[in-house]
Amino acid sequence: MGRTNPSRHGWLSPKFYDTGEAVHRRISQQPGYVARAESAGGDKGRLFEADWGAWGEFAVPAWYGKGRTVATTALAATLSLWTDLSPAFDAIYTGLHREALNRRYDWFERTGHPSHACWWVSGGVIPTWQDGVSRLEHLHDRGCAPHAFTFHHPFAPDGSATRVR
C-alpha cells in the first residue's frame, strides 16, 4: 500500500480515495455540472505539487496550519463549476456525496471554519484556487454576502438574497 494523505487519524486509506473517485464520477453526471479542478497528472493527494492548469496554483486559507506538503496535507478540497445552486446542492447533499459527508469527521478535523463557499462567475471564467480561498476567508471574516455565500444563505446572480429550492 502506498502512502496517501494524513488525516487526524493518521494516513487516509485507499478507501477514502476510492470513495472520492466514485463521488466525482457520479457528480460529473449530474444536471448543472460544468467542470471541476483536476490536476494535469491526476495525482491523488498531491494538492500542493500538482499542475492545476487554468485553475491556478493550489492554495489554502490562512487558518490552515498543517503545512504545504503531501506529508502534512489534512484536507480534501474541490473547486467546481455549476450552472445553478439547486443542482449543486442536490448533488452535494444526496447520494454518494452525502454518504461521504456523513463520514467526513472520520477523516478530517472539525475546524470551526467555513467548509464551502459559493459565488457567481461570468460565462467562460474559470475560477482559481486562490479565488476559492479568498471567498472562504471572506465567509470566515465577514459572513455571507453576494461575494461569498453558503447554500444556507445564498444570493442570486444579481446580488439579492435567495433560497436554494
PDB file of C-alpha atoms in Angstrom:
ATOM      1  CA  MET A   1       0.000   0.000   0.000  1.00  0.00           C
ATOM      2  CA  GLY A   2       1.371   3.430  -0.970  1.00  0.00           C
ATOM      3  CA  ARG A   3       1.340   6.478   1.242  1.00  0.00           C
ATOM      4  CA  THR A   4      -1.632   8.799   0.988  1.00  0.00           C
ATOM      5  CA  ASN A   5      -2.703  11.970   2.763  1.00  0.00           C
ATOM      6  CA  PRO A   6      -2.556  12.076   6.541  1.00  0.00           C
ATOM      7  CA  SER A   7      -5.671  12.918   8.482  1.00  0.00           C
ATOM      8  CA  ARG A   8      -6.354  13.441  12.140  1.00  0.00           C
ATOM      9  CA  HIS A   9      -6.304   9.637  12.376  1.00  0.00           C
ATOM     10  CA  GLY A  10      -3.028   9.122  10.523  1.00  0.00           C
ATOM     11  CA  TRP A  11      -2.863   8.192   6.849  1.00  0.00           C
ATOM     12  CA  LEU A  12      -6.086   8.192   4.860  1.00  0.00           C
ATOM     13  CA  SER A  13      -6.953   4.799   3.493  1.00  0.00           C
ATOM     14  CA  PRO A  14      -7.227   3.941  -0.197  1.00  0.00           C
ATOM     15  CA  LYS A  15     -10.959   3.507   0.576  1.00  0.00           C
ATOM     16  CA  PHE A  16     -11.168   7.294   1.069  1.00  0.00           C
ATOM     17  CA  TYR A  17      -9.750   7.867  -2.420  1.00  0.00           C
ATOM     18  CA  ASP A  18     -11.881   5.132  -3.986  1.00  0.00           C
ATOM     19  CA  THR A  19     -14.960   6.744  -2.452  1.00  0.00           C
ATOM     20  CA  GLY A  20     -13.839  10.155  -3.705  1.00  0.00           C
ATOM     21  CA  GLU A  21     -13.351   8.913  -7.239  1.00  0.00           C
ATOM     22  CA  ALA A  22     -16.806   7.309  -7.264  1.00  0.00           C
ATOM     23  CA  VAL A  23     -18.344  10.519  -5.890  1.00  0.00           C
ATOM     24  CA  HIS A  24     -16.643  12.661  -8.549  1.00  0.00           C
ATOM     25  CA  ARG A  25     -17.774  10.295 -11.327  1.00  0.00           C
ATOM     26  CA  ARG A  26     -21.369  10.445 -10.090  1.00  0.00           C
ATOM     27  CA  ILE A  27     -21.372  14.208  -9.582  1.00  0.00           C
ATOM     28  CA  SER A  28     -19.922  14.830 -13.051  1.00  0.00           C
ATOM     29  CA  GLN A  29     -23.054  13.197 -14.498  1.00  0.00           C
ATOM     30  CA  GLN A  30     -25.461  15.476 -12.605  1.00  0.00           C
ATOM     31  CA  PRO A  31     -27.546  18.126 -14.387  1.00  0.00           C
ATOM     32  CA  GLY A  32     -25.970  21.549 -13.990  1.00  0.00           C
ATOM     33  CA  TYR A  33     -22.427  20.260 -13.529  1.00  0.00           C
ATOM     34  CA  VAL A  34     -19.893  22.053 -15.745  1.00  0.00           C
ATOM     35  CA  ALA A  35     -16.385  21.129 -14.558  1.00  0.00           C
ATOM     36  CA  ARG A  36     -14.073  20.711 -11.578  1.00  0.00           C
ATOM     37  CA  ALA A  37     -10.432  21.430 -10.970  1.00  0.00           C
ATOM     38  CA  GLU A  38      -8.375  18.381 -11.845  1.00  0.00           C
ATOM     39  CA  SER A  39      -4.615  18.197 -11.804  1.00  0.00           C
ATOM     40  CA  ALA A  40      -2.952  17.643 -15.150  1.00  0.00           C
ATOM     41  CA  GLY A  41      -1.245  14.487 -13.877  1.00  0.00           C
ATOM     42  CA  GLY A  42      -4.235  13.108 -11.976  1.00  0.00           C
ATOM     43  CA  ASP A  43      -2.112  12.992  -8.825  1.00  0.00           C
ATOM     44  CA  LYS A  44      -4.124  11.713  -5.875  1.00  0.00           C
ATOM     45  CA  GLY A  45      -3.258  13.580  -2.702  1.00  0.00           C
ATOM     46  CA  ARG A  46      -0.701  15.874  -4.354  1.00  0.00           C
ATOM     47  CA  LEU A  47      -2.582  19.107  -3.916  1.00  0.00           C
ATOM     48  CA  PHE A  48       0.346  21.481  -3.464  1.00  0.00           C
ATOM     49  CA  GLU A  49       2.716  19.964  -6.011  1.00  0.00           C
ATOM     50  CA  ALA A  50       0.181  19.301  -8.764  1.00  0.00           C
ATOM     51  CA  ASP A  51      -0.198  21.250 -12.013  1.00  0.00           C
ATOM     52  CA  TRP A  52      -3.772  22.585 -11.921  1.00  0.00           C
ATOM     53  CA  GLY A  53      -3.612  24.356 -15.279  1.00  0.00           C
ATOM     54  CA  ALA A  54      -6.148  27.190 -15.657  1.00  0.00           C
ATOM     55  CA  TRP A  55      -7.385  26.599 -12.086  1.00  0.00           C
ATOM     56  CA  GLY A  56      -4.113  28.100 -10.815  1.00  0.00           C
ATOM     57  CA  GLU A  57      -1.730  27.063  -8.096  1.00  0.00           C
ATOM     58  CA  PHE A  58      -3.337  25.179  -5.217  1.00  0.00           C
ATOM     59  CA  ALA A  59      -3.990  27.455  -2.242  1.00  0.00           C
ATOM     60  CA  VAL A  60      -5.411  27.142   1.250  1.00  0.00           C
ATOM     61  CA  PRO A  61      -6.892  29.686   3.680  1.00  0.00           C
ATOM     62  CA  ALA A  62      -4.592  31.481   6.119  1.00  0.00           C
ATOM     63  CA  TRP A  63      -6.030  29.470   9.022  1.00  0.00           C
ATOM     64  CA  TYR A  64      -4.844  26.159   7.558  1.00  0.00           C
ATOM     65  CA  GLY A  65      -1.751  25.430   9.606  1.00  0.00           C
ATOM     66  CA  LYS A  66      -0.969  21.853   8.614  1.00  0.00           C
ATOM     67  CA  GLY A  67       1.848  22.716   6.214  1.00  0.00           C
ATOM     68  CA  ARG A  68       2.143  22.672   2.452  1.00  0.00           C
ATOM     69  CA  THR A  69       3.457  19.216   1.612  1.00  0.00           C
ATOM     70  CA  VAL A  70       1.982  15.820   0.812  1.00  0.00           C
ATOM     71  CA  ALA A  71       3.141  14.591   4.206  1.00  0.00           C
ATOM     72  CA  THR A  72       1.172  17.300   6.050  1.00  0.00           C
ATOM     73  CA  THR A  73      -1.968  17.673   3.959  1.00  0.00           C
ATOM     74  CA  ALA A  74      -5.026  17.064   6.126  1.00  0.00           C
ATOM     75  CA  LEU A  75      -7.826  18.282   3.891  1.00  0.00           C
ATOM     76  CA  ALA A  76      -9.959  17.452   0.938  1.00  0.00           C
ATOM     77  CA  ALA A  77     -10.593  20.256  -1.490  1.00  0.00           C
ATOM     78  CA  THR A  78     -12.741  20.584  -4.573  1.00  0.00           C
ATOM     79  CA  LEU A  79     -13.269  23.544  -6.860  1.00  0.00           C
ATOM     80  CA  SER A  80     -16.168  23.081  -9.240  1.00  0.00           C
ATOM     81  CA  LEU A  81     -18.400  24.987 -11.647  1.00  0.00           C
ATOM     82  CA  TRP A  82     -22.193  24.612 -11.787  1.00  0.00           C
ATOM     83  CA  THR A  83     -24.908  26.321 -13.801  1.00  0.00           C
ATOM     84  CA  ASP A  84     -27.056  26.997 -10.725  1.00  0.00           C
ATOM     85  CA  LEU A  85     -27.217  26.470  -6.965  1.00  0.00           C
ATOM     86  CA  SER A  86     -30.041  23.901  -6.880  1.00  0.00           C
ATOM     87  CA  PRO A  87     -28.315  21.185  -8.932  1.00  0.00           C
ATOM     88  CA  ALA A  88     -25.087  21.705  -6.983  1.00  0.00           C
ATOM     89  CA  PHE A  89     -26.960  21.456  -3.677  1.00  0.00           C
ATOM     90  CA  ASP A  90     -28.756  18.300  -4.825  1.00  0.00           C
ATOM     91  CA  ALA A  91     -25.530  16.633  -5.959  1.00  0.00           C
ATOM     92  CA  ILE A  92     -23.679  17.511  -2.767  1.00  0.00           C
ATOM     93  CA  TYR A  93     -26.374  16.698  -0.212  1.00  0.00           C
ATOM     94  CA  THR A  94     -27.781  13.477  -1.700  1.00  0.00           C
ATOM     95  CA  GLY A  95     -26.472  10.111  -2.813  1.00  0.00           C
ATOM     96  CA  LEU A  96     -22.814   9.104  -2.634  1.00  0.00           C
ATOM     97  CA  HIS A  97     -21.558  12.565  -1.752  1.00  0.00           C
ATOM     98  CA  ARG A  98     -23.971  12.759   1.189  1.00  0.00           C
ATOM     99  CA  GLU A  99     -22.694   9.380   2.398  1.00  0.00           C
ATOM    100  CA  ALA A 100     -19.119  10.701   2.215  1.00  0.00           C
ATOM    101  CA  LEU A 101     -20.123  13.897   4.064  1.00  0.00           C
ATOM    102  CA  ASN A 102     -21.569  11.777   6.836  1.00  0.00           C
ATOM    103  CA  ARG A 103     -18.076  10.270   7.306  1.00  0.00           C
ATOM    104  CA  ARG A 104     -16.041  13.490   6.957  1.00  0.00           C
ATOM    105  CA  TYR A 105     -15.190  13.637  10.662  1.00  0.00           C
ATOM    106  CA  ASP A 106     -13.807  10.115  10.464  1.00  0.00           C
ATOM    107  CA  TRP A 107     -11.244  11.535   8.051  1.00  0.00           C
ATOM    108  CA  PHE A 108     -10.857  15.224   8.905  1.00  0.00           C
ATOM    109  CA  GLU A 109     -10.779  17.561  11.863  1.00  0.00           C
ATOM    110  CA  ARG A 110     -13.609  19.912  12.733  1.00  0.00           C
ATOM    111  CA  THR A 111     -12.068  23.296  12.088  1.00  0.00           C
ATOM    112  CA  GLY A 112     -14.753  25.793  13.029  1.00  0.00           C
ATOM    113  CA  HIS A 113     -14.149  27.480   9.664  1.00  0.00           C
ATOM    114  CA  PRO A 114     -16.371  27.509   6.577  1.00  0.00           C
ATOM    115  CA  SER A 115     -16.212  24.250   4.659  1.00  0.00           C
ATOM    116  CA  HIS A 116     -17.511  25.658   1.382  1.00  0.00           C
ATOM    117  CA  ALA A 117     -18.092  28.917  -0.423  1.00  0.00           C
ATOM    118  CA  CYS A 118     -20.313  29.689  -3.383  1.00  0.00           C
ATOM    119  CA  TRP A 119     -20.103  32.647  -5.748  1.00  0.00           C
ATOM    120  CA  TRP A 120     -21.212  33.511  -9.251  1.00  0.00           C
ATOM    121  CA  VAL A 121     -18.763  33.761 -12.163  1.00  0.00           C
ATOM    122  CA  SER A 122     -19.319  35.119 -15.656  1.00  0.00           C
ATOM    123  CA  GLY A 123     -19.608  32.708 -18.557  1.00  0.00           C
ATOM    124  CA  GLY A 124     -16.246  31.399 -19.708  1.00  0.00           C
ATOM    125  CA  VAL A 125     -14.465  32.354 -16.469  1.00  0.00           C
ATOM    126  CA  ILE A 126     -12.524  29.599 -14.732  1.00  0.00           C
ATOM    127  CA  PRO A 127     -12.127  30.379 -11.030  1.00  0.00           C
ATOM    128  CA  THR A 128      -8.762  29.704  -9.413  1.00  0.00           C
ATOM    129  CA  TRP A 129      -7.917  28.035  -6.138  1.00  0.00           C
ATOM    130  CA  GLN A 130      -6.929  31.488  -4.861  1.00  0.00           C
ATOM    131  CA  ASP A 131     -10.422  32.779  -5.768  1.00  0.00           C
ATOM    132  CA  GLY A 132     -11.901  30.000  -3.646  1.00  0.00           C
ATOM    133  CA  VAL A 133      -9.561  30.723  -0.745  1.00  0.00           C
ATOM    134  CA  SER A 134     -10.419  34.434  -0.788  1.00  0.00           C
ATOM    135  CA  ARG A 135     -14.127  33.514  -0.664  1.00  0.00           C
ATOM    136  CA  LEU A 136     -13.620  31.125   2.271  1.00  0.00           C
ATOM    137  CA  GLU A 137     -11.649  33.784   4.128  1.00  0.00           C
ATOM    138  CA  HIS A 138     -14.386  36.336   3.396  1.00  0.00           C
ATOM    139  CA  LEU A 139     -17.015  33.987   4.833  1.00  0.00           C
ATOM    140  CA  HIS A 140     -14.913  33.412   7.929  1.00  0.00           C
ATOM    141  CA  ASP A 141     -14.145  37.103   8.476  1.00  0.00           C
ATOM    142  CA  ARG A 142     -17.380  38.792   7.336  1.00  0.00           C
ATOM    143  CA  GLY A 143     -20.096  36.188   6.797  1.00  0.00           C
ATOM    144  CA  CYS A 144     -22.290  35.636   3.760  1.00  0.00           C
ATOM    145  CA  ALA A 145     -22.588  38.321   1.085  1.00  0.00           C
ATOM    146  CA  PRO A 146     -23.023  38.261  -2.706  1.00  0.00           C
ATOM    147  CA  HIS A 147     -19.191  37.971  -2.947  1.00  0.00           C
ATOM    148  CA  ALA A 148     -19.148  34.678  -0.998  1.00  0.00           C
ATOM    149  CA  PHE A 149     -22.025  32.710   0.455  1.00  0.00           C
ATOM    150  CA  THR A 150     -23.182  29.261   1.509  1.00  0.00           C
ATOM    151  CA  PHE A 151     -26.097  27.089   0.461  1.00  0.00           C
ATOM    152  CA  HIS A 152     -27.812  28.073   3.718  1.00  0.00           C
ATOM    153  CA  HIS A 153     -27.566  31.836   2.999  1.00  0.00           C
ATOM    154  CA  PRO A 154     -27.427  32.087  -0.818  1.00  0.00           C
ATOM    155  CA  PHE A 155     -27.517  35.052  -3.154  1.00  0.00           C
ATOM    156  CA  ALA A 156     -28.792  35.269  -6.732  1.00  0.00           C
ATOM    157  CA  PRO A 157     -26.507  36.455  -9.554  1.00  0.00           C
ATOM    158  CA  ASP A 158     -27.965  39.969  -9.188  1.00  0.00           C
ATOM    159  CA  GLY A 159     -26.837  40.093  -5.537  1.00  0.00           C
ATOM    160  CA  SER A 160     -30.258  39.670  -3.976  1.00  0.00           C
ATOM    161  CA  ALA A 161     -30.816  37.140  -1.220  1.00  0.00           C
ATOM    162  CA  THR A 162     -32.478  33.974  -2.453  1.00  0.00           C
ATOM    163  CA  ARG A 163     -33.224  30.385  -1.448  1.00  0.00           C
ATOM    164  CA  VAL A 164     -31.973  27.086  -2.765  1.00  0.00           C
ATOM    165  CA  ARG A 165     -35.141  25.355  -3.872  1.00  0.00           C
TER     166      ARG A 165
END
